[in-house]
Amino acid sequence: KRKARQWFEKAVAEAKAERFVAAAEAFDASYDAIPAAATLFNAAWAYDHGQDWVRATQRYRSYLARYPNDADAAEVETSLVRVEAEVGELRVRVVGGRAPLVLRIGGELTELDGPPLVMLPGLVRVEVADATGQKRIEEVQLRAGQRSTVELTLAVMRPREGEGEGGGEGEGDGIEGPA
């Protein structure tokens, strides 16, 4: 409880000094210590005022998912609509290939079946690789307010004669997956 209060006080001081992203990060730390609707609201608000549209969107969505009936929900919904207009959303679907599949979006390892990614507009590099080393790369122009799904198709590779369904030696060579 003491830790949450310390982070909260630091967040308020940062917000008063108009260091909004630093304030939001401190509100996040306070929320992690003791989850409270007002603290999550304050984190979203501070990211919003710091023009960190991606994290503002994430926190506003989190707030509505966790506290849909809270007194501030209507205000949060209005703010969410406004900040969502500043970001894009990207979902990737992969067809074919041999497991395990590795997905990188903008150079970052990403969950294959995870939720759509909230991202700043711009050119985004999407790369998928499978256990055979087969890769597919596509660049996508993501616009503000756009929700886009990219479908990448990898050929379905049949095991070579003498290999079981699990593949042979060297399977996965050259693919860097999550550690």
Tab-separated table of C-alpha atoms in Angstrom, residues 15-146:
chain	number	residue	atom	x	y	z
A	15	ALA	CA	1.566	15.688	-13.995
A	16	LYS	CA	1.716	19.076	-12.245
A	17	ALA	CA	5.109	19.630	-13.921
A	18	GLU	CA	3.445	18.674	-17.247
A	19	ARG	CA	5.693	15.637	-17.696
A	20	PHE	CA	2.694	13.579	-18.703
A	21	VAL	CA	4.341	10.388	-19.948
A	22	ALA	CA	6.459	10.180	-16.785
A	23	ALA	CA	3.276	10.784	-14.784
A	24	ALA	CA	1.474	8.022	-16.674
A	25	GLU	CA	4.301	5.560	-16.057
A	26	ALA	CA	4.180	6.357	-12.337
A	27	PHE	CA	0.385	5.921	-12.341
A	28	ASP	CA	0.962	2.543	-14.033
A	29	ALA	CA	3.361	1.528	-11.264
A	30	SER	CA	0.847	2.630	-8.621
A	31	TYR	CA	-1.894	0.661	-10.391
A	32	ASP	CA	0.338	-2.418	-10.564
A	33	ALA	CA	0.829	-2.208	-6.783
A	34	ILE	CA	-2.874	-1.685	-6.006
A	35	PRO	CA	-5.361	-1.738	-8.895
A	36	ALA	CA	-7.906	1.091	-8.645
A	37	ALA	CA	-10.180	2.557	-11.303
A	38	ALA	CA	-9.090	6.148	-10.633
A	39	THR	CA	-5.414	5.258	-10.989
A	40	LEU	CA	-5.952	3.521	-14.334
A	41	PHE	CA	-8.057	6.476	-15.488
A	42	ASN	CA	-5.254	8.855	-14.486
A	43	ALA	CA	-2.667	6.770	-16.373
A	44	ALA	CA	-4.803	6.845	-19.527
A	45	TRP	CA	-5.407	10.583	-19.144
A	46	ALA	CA	-1.690	11.289	-18.656
A	47	TYR	CA	-0.648	9.203	-21.701
A	48	ASP	CA	-3.337	11.039	-23.652
A	49	HIS	CA	-2.041	14.459	-22.588
A	50	GLY	CA	1.518	13.314	-23.285
A	51	GLN	CA	0.371	12.369	-26.808
A	52	ASP	CA	1.434	8.755	-26.356
A	53	TRP	CA	-1.585	7.634	-28.359
A	54	VAL	CA	-0.729	3.930	-28.341
A	55	ARG	CA	-0.514	3.603	-24.572
A	56	ALA	CA	-3.449	6.000	-24.078
A	57	THR	CA	-5.566	3.736	-26.296
A	58	GLN	CA	-4.415	0.641	-24.410
A	59	ARG	CA	-5.163	2.152	-20.981
A	60	TYR	CA	-8.558	3.552	-21.981
A	61	ARG	CA	-9.528	0.139	-23.399
A	62	SER	CA	-8.266	-1.588	-20.263
A	63	TYR	CA	-10.257	0.817	-18.097
A	64	LEU	CA	-13.492	0.129	-20.012
A	65	ALA	CA	-12.893	-3.637	-19.890
A	66	ARG	CA	-12.280	-3.629	-16.127
A	67	TYR	CA	-14.582	-0.836	-14.982
A	68	PRO	CA	-17.410	-0.577	-17.549
A	69	ASN	CA	-19.930	0.758	-15.019
A	70	ASP	CA	-17.643	3.255	-13.312
A	71	ALA	CA	-18.728	6.899	-13.117
A	72	ASP	CA	-16.005	7.957	-15.578
A	73	ALA	CA	-16.823	5.316	-18.228
A	74	ALA	CA	-18.703	7.742	-20.515
A	75	GLU	CA	-15.813	10.219	-20.434
A	76	VAL	CA	-13.361	7.396	-21.135
A	77	GLU	CA	-15.417	6.217	-24.125
A	78	THR	CA	-15.320	9.733	-25.594
A	79	SER	CA	-11.566	9.990	-25.022
A	80	LEU	CA	-11.009	6.548	-26.511
A	81	VAL	CA	-12.782	7.481	-29.750
A	82	ARG	CA	-10.571	10.571	-30.016
A	83	VAL	CA	-7.248	8.777	-29.403
A	84	GLU	CA	-8.158	5.807	-31.612
A	85	ALA	CA	-8.313	8.282	-34.491
A	86	GLU	CA	-4.572	8.898	-33.932
A	87	VAL	CA	-3.466	5.253	-34.177
A	88	GLY	CA	-3.916	2.261	-36.438
A	89	GLU	CA	-4.656	-1.322	-35.568
A	90	LEU	CA	-2.988	-4.285	-37.238
A	91	ARG	CA	-3.899	-7.956	-37.104
A	92	VAL	CA	-1.864	-10.637	-38.908
A	93	ARG	CA	-3.230	-13.952	-40.128
A	94	VAL	CA	-0.837	-16.640	-41.303
A	95	VAL	CA	-1.943	-19.418	-43.620
A	96	GLY	CA	0.175	-22.554	-44.162
A	97	GLY	CA	3.741	-23.247	-43.118
A	98	ARG	CA	5.082	-25.646	-40.508
A	99	ALA	CA	4.972	-24.935	-36.809
A	100	PRO	CA	6.532	-23.313	-34.968
A	101	LEU	CA	5.777	-20.002	-36.652
A	102	VAL	CA	7.554	-16.820	-35.623
A	103	LEU	CA	5.976	-13.415	-36.235
A	104	ARG	CA	7.741	-10.066	-36.114
A	105	ILE	CA	5.945	-6.779	-36.571
A	106	GLY	CA	8.117	-3.713	-36.812
A	107	GLY	CA	11.088	-5.872	-35.781
A	108	GLU	CA	9.456	-6.971	-32.508
A	109	LEU	CA	8.468	-10.555	-31.707
A	110	THR	CA	4.702	-10.709	-31.569
A	111	GLU	CA	2.159	-13.302	-30.443
A	112	LEU	CA	0.806	-15.093	-33.471
A	113	ASP	CA	-2.753	-15.379	-32.193
A	114	GLY	CA	-2.682	-12.296	-30.020
A	115	PRO	CA	-5.039	-9.344	-30.166
A	116	PRO	CA	-4.637	-6.706	-32.877
A	117	LEU	CA	-1.680	-4.409	-32.263
A	118	VAL	CA	-2.292	-0.729	-31.694
A	119	MET	CA	0.405	1.160	-33.567
A	120	LEU	CA	1.328	4.613	-34.750
A	121	PRO	CA	0.571	5.251	-38.425
A	122	GLY	CA	3.331	4.630	-40.944
A	123	LEU	CA	5.075	1.901	-42.873
A	124	VAL	CA	5.101	-1.360	-40.883
A	125	ARG	CA	7.244	-4.380	-41.762
A	126	VAL	CA	5.525	-7.716	-41.089
A	127	GLU	CA	7.621	-10.901	-41.189
A	128	VAL	CA	6.650	-14.488	-40.560
A	129	ALA	CA	8.926	-17.527	-40.650
A	130	ASP	CA	8.232	-21.212	-40.135
A	131	ALA	CA	10.232	-24.187	-38.890
A	132	THR	CA	11.611	-24.883	-42.372
A	133	GLY	CA	13.125	-21.412	-42.613
A	134	GLN	CA	10.514	-20.302	-45.116
A	135	LYS	CA	9.854	-16.556	-44.725
A	136	ARG	CA	7.314	-14.105	-45.962
A	137	ILE	CA	7.784	-10.363	-45.575
A	138	GLU	CA	5.305	-7.644	-46.350
A	139	GLU	CA	5.314	-3.914	-45.753
A	140	VAL	CA	2.001	-2.351	-44.846
A	141	GLN	CA	1.124	1.334	-44.849
A	142	LEU	CA	-0.985	1.830	-41.728
A	143	ARG	CA	-3.066	4.999	-41.558
A	144	ALA	CA	-4.488	6.746	-38.519
A	145	GLY	CA	-7.875	5.324	-37.598
A	146	GLN	CA	-7.343	2.276	-39.845
